[in-house]
């Protein structure tokens, strides 16, 4: 009897142990892809957009690959899936299931997107410069712990210190150990030495990398040993696949071939290959939940590598929750990356997974975890992403209409209503001469400059039910049917926190402060300029209405589509309030100038005529659903923020 029970216990143990052994933390941010070959483009910058990428199908492959005019770049981001706390407008600490930043930690804390070029992402942490005792490691709660953030809002000195940290690489990224392979065969032709190892060579071994040819006590490699530079990789040879061989140039010639040397080795330097230090991932990732989830921003034509690392929910050790990333309403290349757990992969605790996206259509989207969506969204696993259009990369002074027409020669973006009734972004109905402005950006590929803006603000509407969060923290069954929002949030904050600059912090159950709500909701507009509000409603249970007092809202896009009919007429409308359901997004322009010096060009200077400009001052964005202007039992607060024209 005892033995039988012992076998059952062993069987259960191994059933859990096997998947656990298959998991580990990794990050991925390549510097070279089929779509962005490093020999044709700089993947760390957005090149000017002149013409579509030249694609050619080489005879040896079946797919088209770029051969010129490569557009876009590579972007990377790492996020944690886990739990944390946030502070509501009445001071209540509220428990979250949540995503947090594991890259771009400084940018996120400063309220910016955490999306980075590979040259920023692929940088191991090198120590914090600021503060009284700089650390070589990020510690729990960082960057808040290092700032020593004790005041809300942060003092200007603390904000300067935060900006000074300026670390936006992948948390935990570290060099993999130096790689040594034993040598099977080594030979020379002229002074070119070909080395064939007994195993595939170091990952990412490149021409120009250093290599050391060494030997134990043997002497048969005399003349070959020493430090050299790799001159070629992937060498066809008589013994093993090409990936086992490389070449370098020796200082002497006439060396004899040696096969099966007893102790010859080739050693390559330590390399960044996605290996991470799990201690850093756990120190920073546990309890670092943010509301809203980390902001993401990419440019059209980019490739985006997003690593989700599931650090577990330390307050709910009874749960084995997986998490996923679902880009809501976003045209995916493959269902594999869609994040719907029934139809694609989901990420287990102690594992990382890198999602891959192309950035096809400009617009404002949102994203969320797709595990038990009503629960994980209500608990906080939701945020925004936006895609900037190609039109931003048109050379200043060039015609926007011509640039938009050029996009019709690209099969992916061609939009000709007479042959494609589904295309949503046709050329403007009439030609125009509006040129790309010297500065500022555009929300869409409009071809007429009508979506021009000077400053942009993500504005994420959200609501929390404190009872649901409380029972979610205290191991009780959640009442889905009773869900009722009592906190109403803009960028994860209720008024008056919405107008607090800098990150909000919360003392969490691990005893340290975390920057739980990094994104302020202050709308700052220099007089005469235009602000783009990227508004998304992340709410699970309620419609939300937002009204503007004194500055008209011009709606230019809805659910990441330019408001334009098939004939190319703009269908923008001006309103003093918008209403969104959960999952919807709108692009709104607040223009502080009513009359421009050049009619039809919103980037031109504001007219000096009396009454052309909206007077500087403080205006309000607020909800006219008066019961949403509250913070739970407190009667004043909720869904409201300030528009400051100065
Ligand atoms: Cu989740």
mmCIF file of N, CA and C in Angstrom, residues 292-372:
data_model
loop_
_atom_site.group_PDB
_atom_site.id
_atom_site.type_symbol
_atom_site.label_atom_id
_atom_site.label_comp_id
_atom_site.label_asym_id
_atom_site.label_seq_id
_atom_site.Cartn_x
_atom_site.Cartn_y
_atom_site.Cartn_z
ATOM 1 N N UNK A 292 -2.299 52.166 -16.677
ATOM 2 C CA UNK A 292 -2.501 51.114 -17.677
ATOM 3 C C UNK A 292 -1.226 50.325 -17.921
ATOM 4 N N UNK A 293 -1.373 49.186 -18.626
ATOM 5 C CA UNK A 293 -0.223 48.358 -18.966
ATOM 6 C C UNK A 293 0.764 49.171 -19.809
ATOM 7 N N UNK A 294 2.031 48.726 -19.885
ATOM 8 C CA UNK A 294 3.054 49.525 -20.584
ATOM 9 C C UNK A 294 2.615 49.970 -21.988
ATOM 10 N N UNK A 295 2.861 51.264 -22.250
ATOM 11 C CA UNK A 295 2.501 51.867 -23.531
ATOM 12 C C UNK A 295 3.460 51.388 -24.621
ATOM 13 N N UNK A 296 2.890 51.109 -25.805
ATOM 14 C CA UNK A 296 3.696 50.661 -26.945
ATOM 15 C C UNK A 296 3.421 51.573 -28.130
ATOM 16 N N UNK A 297 4.471 51.920 -28.875
ATOM 17 C CA UNK A 297 4.294 52.753 -30.065
ATOM 18 C C UNK A 297 5.264 52.285 -31.141
ATOM 19 N N UNK A 298 4.745 52.006 -32.321
ATOM 20 C CA UNK A 298 5.592 51.573 -33.426
ATOM 21 C C UNK A 298 5.260 52.392 -34.662
ATOM 22 N N UNK A 299 6.140 52.333 -35.647
ATOM 23 C CA UNK A 299 5.936 53.062 -36.894
ATOM 24 C C UNK A 299 5.559 52.070 -37.994
ATOM 25 N N UNK A 300 4.711 52.533 -38.913
ATOM 26 C CA UNK A 300 4.307 51.694 -40.034
ATOM 27 C C UNK A 300 5.558 51.165 -40.724
ATOM 28 N N UNK A 301 5.547 49.904 -41.124
ATOM 29 C CA UNK A 301 6.664 49.188 -41.758
ATOM 30 C C UNK A 301 7.650 48.597 -40.753
ATOM 31 N N UNK A 302 7.488 48.903 -39.454
ATOM 32 C CA UNK A 302 8.371 48.300 -38.450
ATOM 33 C C UNK A 302 8.075 46.817 -38.292
ATOM 34 N N UNK A 303 9.081 46.093 -37.814
ATOM 35 C CA UNK A 303 8.857 44.781 -37.230
ATOM 36 C C UNK A 303 8.993 44.959 -35.723
ATOM 37 N N UNK A 304 8.071 44.357 -34.972
ATOM 38 C CA UNK A 304 8.014 44.569 -33.528
ATOM 39 C C UNK A 304 8.143 43.219 -32.817
ATOM 40 N N UNK A 305 9.146 43.118 -31.953
ATOM 41 C CA UNK A 305 9.377 41.892 -31.178
ATOM 42 C C UNK A 305 9.040 42.197 -29.722
ATOM 43 N N UNK A 306 7.958 41.594 -29.228
ATOM 44 C CA UNK A 306 7.447 41.887 -27.889
ATOM 45 C C UNK A 306 7.564 40.635 -27.024
ATOM 46 N N UNK A 307 8.421 40.695 -26.023
ATOM 47 C CA UNK A 307 8.616 39.537 -25.144
ATOM 48 C C UNK A 307 7.751 39.675 -23.901
ATOM 49 N N UNK A 308 6.883 38.666 -23.676
ATOM 50 C CA UNK A 308 6.085 38.605 -22.449
ATOM 51 C C UNK A 308 6.734 37.594 -21.513
ATOM 52 N N UNK A 309 7.054 38.034 -20.304
ATOM 53 C CA UNK A 309 7.694 37.180 -19.302
ATOM 54 C C UNK A 309 6.733 37.031 -18.128
ATOM 55 N N UNK A 310 6.269 35.793 -17.883
ATOM 56 C CA UNK A 310 5.286 35.547 -16.827
ATOM 57 C C UNK A 310 6.018 35.281 -15.514
ATOM 58 N N UNK A 311 5.988 36.273 -14.613
ATOM 59 C CA UNK A 311 6.715 36.152 -13.343
ATOM 60 C C UNK A 311 5.843 35.562 -12.235
ATOM 61 N N UNK A 312 4.601 35.242 -12.557
ATOM 62 C CA UNK A 312 3.709 34.676 -11.544
ATOM 63 C C UNK A 312 3.069 35.768 -10.704
ATOM 64 N N UNK A 313 1.981 35.398 -10.018
ATOM 65 C CA UNK A 313 1.276 36.373 -9.179
ATOM 66 C C UNK A 313 1.518 35.982 -7.730
ATOM 67 N N UNK A 314 2.428 36.723 -7.109
ATOM 68 C CA UNK A 314 2.939 36.287 -5.803
ATOM 69 C C UNK A 314 1.864 36.379 -4.725
ATOM 70 N N UNK A 315 0.854 37.249 -4.910
ATOM 71 C CA UNK A 315 -0.223 37.343 -3.928
ATOM 72 C C UNK A 315 -1.244 36.226 -4.108
ATOM 73 N N UNK A 316 -1.204 35.544 -5.238
ATOM 74 C CA UNK A 316 -2.144 34.448 -5.491
ATOM 75 C C UNK A 316 -1.381 33.173 -5.854
ATOM 76 N N UNK A 317 -0.622 32.628 -4.877
ATOM 77 C CA UNK A 317 0.162 31.420 -5.180
ATOM 78 C C UNK A 317 -0.710 30.206 -5.471
ATOM 79 N N UNK A 318 -2.011 30.316 -5.191
ATOM 80 C CA UNK A 318 -2.910 29.203 -5.499
ATOM 81 C C UNK A 318 -3.217 29.127 -6.991
ATOM 82 N N UNK A 319 -2.968 30.209 -7.711
ATOM 83 C CA UNK A 319 -3.309 30.249 -9.134
ATOM 84 C C UNK A 319 -2.097 29.889 -9.985
ATOM 85 N N UNK A 320 -2.338 29.193 -11.072
ATOM 86 C CA UNK A 320 -1.287 28.907 -12.040
ATOM 87 C C UNK A 320 -1.621 29.648 -13.332
ATOM 88 N N UNK A 321 -1.907 30.943 -13.220
ATOM 89 C CA UNK A 321 -2.437 31.677 -14.353
ATOM 90 C C UNK A 321 -1.410 31.856 -15.465
ATOM 91 N N UNK A 322 -1.828 31.488 -16.672
ATOM 92 C CA UNK A 322 -1.072 31.879 -17.844
ATOM 93 C C UNK A 322 -1.471 33.303 -18.207
ATOM 94 N N UNK A 323 -0.656 33.963 -19.032
ATOM 95 C CA UNK A 323 -1.030 35.250 -19.601
ATOM 96 C C UNK A 323 -0.696 35.237 -21.084
ATOM 97 N N UNK A 324 -1.336 36.137 -21.818
ATOM 98 C CA UNK A 324 -1.027 36.291 -23.240
ATOM 99 C C UNK A 324 -1.094 37.779 -23.586
ATOM 100 N N UNK A 325 -0.691 38.101 -24.797
ATOM 101 C CA UNK A 325 -0.893 39.441 -25.336
ATOM 102 C C UNK A 325 -1.794 39.310 -26.563
ATOM 103 N N UNK A 326 -2.899 40.055 -26.543
ATOM 104 C CA UNK A 326 -3.809 40.095 -27.692
ATOM 105 C C UNK A 326 -3.897 41.543 -28.169
ATOM 106 N N UNK A 327 -3.484 41.783 -29.425
ATOM 107 C CA UNK A 327 -3.600 43.117 -30.015
ATOM 108 C C UNK A 327 -5.006 43.259 -30.563
ATOM 109 N N UNK A 328 -5.850 43.996 -29.835
ATOM 110 C CA UNK A 328 -7.277 44.041 -30.145
ATOM 111 C C UNK A 328 -7.532 44.845 -31.425
ATOM 112 N N UNK A 329 -8.177 44.210 -32.403
ATOM 113 C CA UNK A 329 -8.530 44.902 -33.639
ATOM 114 C C UNK A 329 -7.366 45.119 -34.577
ATOM 115 N N UNK A 330 -6.278 44.410 -34.338
ATOM 116 C CA UNK A 330 -5.048 44.677 -35.081
ATOM 117 C C UNK A 330 -4.861 43.591 -36.129
ATOM 118 N N UNK A 331 -4.549 43.981 -37.394
ATOM 119 C CA UNK A 331 -4.389 42.961 -38.434
ATOM 120 C C UNK A 331 -3.117 42.144 -38.238
ATOM 121 N N UNK A 332 -3.268 40.942 -37.703
ATOM 122 C CA UNK A 332 -2.124 40.089 -37.393
ATOM 123 C C UNK A 332 -1.623 39.334 -38.605
ATOM 124 N N UNK A 333 -0.312 39.077 -38.620
ATOM 125 C CA UNK A 333 0.263 38.260 -39.679
ATOM 126 C C UNK A 333 -0.140 36.802 -39.494
ATOM 127 N N UNK A 334 -0.304 36.376 -38.236
ATOM 128 C CA UNK A 334 -0.532 34.959 -37.969
ATOM 129 C C UNK A 334 -1.329 34.802 -36.692
ATOM 130 N N UNK A 335 -2.294 33.870 -36.683
ATOM 131 C CA UNK A 335 -3.077 33.605 -35.484
ATOM 132 C C UNK A 335 -2.191 33.113 -34.347
ATOM 133 N N UNK A 336 -1.011 32.631 -34.676
ATOM 134 C CA UNK A 336 -0.065 32.135 -33.680
ATOM 135 C C UNK A 336 0.240 33.201 -32.638
ATOM 136 N N UNK A 337 0.252 34.466 -33.078
ATOM 137 C CA UNK A 337 0.600 35.566 -32.174
ATOM 138 C C UNK A 337 -0.632 36.326 -31.697
ATOM 139 N N UNK A 338 -1.816 35.740 -31.861
ATOM 140 C CA UNK A 338 -3.046 36.472 -31.562
ATOM 141 C C UNK A 338 -3.370 36.493 -30.078
ATOM 142 N N UNK A 339 -2.802 35.569 -29.319
ATOM 143 C CA UNK A 339 -2.992 35.600 -27.875
ATOM 144 C C UNK A 339 -4.305 35.040 -27.372
ATOM 145 N N UNK A 340 -5.177 34.577 -28.266
ATOM 146 C CA UNK A 340 -6.400 33.902 -27.812
ATOM 147 C C UNK A 340 -5.988 32.483 -27.430
ATOM 148 N N UNK A 341 -6.091 32.131 -26.135
ATOM 149 C CA UNK A 341 -5.436 30.895 -25.690
ATOM 150 C C UNK A 341 -5.987 29.637 -26.361
ATOM 151 N N UNK A 342 -7.255 29.661 -26.745
ATOM 152 C CA UNK A 342 -7.835 28.477 -27.375
ATOM 153 C C UNK A 342 -7.256 28.242 -28.764
ATOM 154 N N UNK A 343 -6.734 29.313 -29.395
ATOM 155 C CA UNK A 343 -6.310 29.211 -30.786
ATOM 156 C C UNK A 343 -4.826 29.488 -30.982
ATOM 157 N N UNK A 344 -4.111 29.807 -29.901
ATOM 158 C CA UNK A 344 -2.680 30.070 -30.052
ATOM 159 C C UNK A 344 -1.999 29.756 -28.734
ATOM 160 N N UNK A 345 -0.752 30.174 -28.576
ATOM 161 C CA UNK A 345 -0.016 29.817 -27.370
ATOM 162 C C UNK A 345 -0.363 30.754 -26.219
ATOM 163 N N UNK A 346 -0.204 30.250 -25.000
ATOM 164 C CA UNK A 346 -0.311 31.070 -23.797
ATOM 165 C C UNK A 346 0.948 30.815 -22.972
ATOM 166 N N UNK A 347 1.314 31.806 -22.162
ATOM 167 C CA UNK A 347 2.629 31.781 -21.536
ATOM 168 C C UNK A 347 2.521 31.351 -20.077
ATOM 169 N N UNK A 348 3.219 30.283 -19.727
ATOM 170 C CA UNK A 348 3.195 29.762 -18.366
ATOM 171 C C UNK A 348 4.068 30.586 -17.428
ATOM 172 N N UNK A 349 3.830 30.403 -16.137
ATOM 173 C CA UNK A 349 4.682 31.025 -15.126
ATOM 174 C C UNK A 349 6.118 30.545 -15.334
ATOM 175 N N UNK A 350 7.061 31.462 -15.181
ATOM 176 C CA UNK A 350 8.503 31.183 -15.311
ATOM 177 C C UNK A 350 8.931 31.005 -16.760
ATOM 178 N N UNK A 351 8.113 31.472 -17.694
ATOM 179 C CA UNK A 351 8.482 31.365 -19.104
ATOM 180 C C UNK A 351 8.386 32.725 -19.784
ATOM 181 N N UNK A 352 9.133 32.854 -20.872
ATOM 182 C CA UNK A 352 9.041 34.029 -21.731
ATOM 183 C C UNK A 352 8.622 33.567 -23.120
ATOM 184 N N UNK A 353 7.955 34.462 -23.842
ATOM 185 C CA UNK A 353 7.592 34.191 -25.229
ATOM 186 C C UNK A 353 7.683 35.509 -25.982
ATOM 187 N N UNK A 354 8.253 35.467 -27.178
ATOM 188 C CA UNK A 354 8.373 36.694 -27.957
ATOM 189 C C UNK A 354 7.336 36.709 -29.068
ATOM 190 N N UNK A 355 6.433 37.675 -28.984
ATOM 191 C CA UNK A 355 5.440 37.895 -30.034
ATOM 192 C C UNK A 355 6.084 38.696 -31.154
ATOM 193 N N UNK A 356 5.593 38.448 -32.364
ATOM 194 C CA UNK A 356 6.144 39.138 -33.524
ATOM 195 C C UNK A 356 5.003 39.808 -34.289
ATOM 196 N N UNK A 357 5.185 41.078 -34.593
ATOM 197 C CA UNK A 357 4.161 41.812 -35.339
ATOM 198 C C UNK A 357 4.811 42.640 -36.436
ATOM 199 N N UNK A 358 4.096 42.774 -37.528
ATOM 200 C CA UNK A 358 4.410 43.811 -38.499
ATOM 201 C C UNK A 358 3.480 44.977 -38.197
ATOM 202 N N UNK A 359 3.903 46.192 -38.546
ATOM 203 C CA UNK A 359 3.067 47.358 -38.301
ATOM 204 C C UNK A 359 2.438 47.787 -39.618
ATOM 205 N N UNK A 360 1.260 47.261 -39.952
ATOM 206 C CA UNK A 360 0.714 47.579 -41.257
ATOM 207 C C UNK A 360 -0.093 48.865 -41.332
ATOM 208 N N UNK A 361 -1.047 49.080 -40.422
ATOM 209 C CA UNK A 361 -1.974 50.200 -40.573
ATOM 210 C C UNK A 361 -1.831 51.167 -39.411
ATOM 211 N N UNK A 362 -1.636 52.456 -39.740
ATOM 212 C CA UNK A 362 -1.527 53.473 -38.701
ATOM 213 C C UNK A 362 -2.829 53.564 -37.925
ATOM 214 N N UNK A 363 -2.741 53.961 -36.670
ATOM 215 C CA UNK A 363 -3.946 54.174 -35.881
ATOM 216 C C UNK A 363 -3.732 53.868 -34.411
ATOM 217 N N UNK A 364 -4.806 54.047 -33.637
ATOM 218 C CA UNK A 364 -4.786 53.830 -32.195
ATOM 219 C C UNK A 364 -5.506 52.529 -31.866
ATOM 220 N N UNK A 365 -4.820 51.634 -31.193
ATOM 221 C CA UNK A 365 -5.357 50.316 -30.849
ATOM 222 C C UNK A 365 -5.257 50.140 -29.331
ATOM 223 N N UNK A 366 -5.780 49.015 -28.840
ATOM 224 C CA UNK A 366 -5.426 48.667 -27.473
ATOM 225 C C UNK A 366 -5.103 47.191 -27.421
ATOM 226 N N UNK A 367 -4.520 46.752 -26.343
ATOM 227 C CA UNK A 367 -4.106 45.361 -26.218
ATOM 228 C C UNK A 367 -4.408 44.883 -24.811
ATOM 229 N N UNK A 368 -4.547 43.578 -24.668
ATOM 230 C CA UNK A 368 -4.858 43.048 -23.344
ATOM 231 C C UNK A 368 -4.486 41.586 -23.259
ATOM 232 N N UNK A 369 -4.495 41.074 -22.041
ATOM 233 C CA UNK A 369 -4.334 39.644 -21.817
ATOM 234 C C UNK A 369 -5.639 38.968 -22.199
ATOM 235 N N UNK A 370 -5.528 37.802 -22.862
ATOM 236 C CA UNK A 370 -6.747 37.129 -23.313
ATOM 237 C C UNK A 370 -7.063 35.878 -22.502
ATOM 238 N N UNK A 371 -6.463 35.754 -21.305
ATOM 239 C CA UNK A 371 -6.824 34.649 -20.409
ATOM 240 C C UNK A 371 -7.998 35.132 -19.554
ATOM 241 N N UNK A 372 -9.102 34.392 -19.570
ATOM 242 C CA UNK A 372 -10.313 34.795 -18.843
ATOM 243 C C UNK A 372 -10.511 36.317 -18.963
#
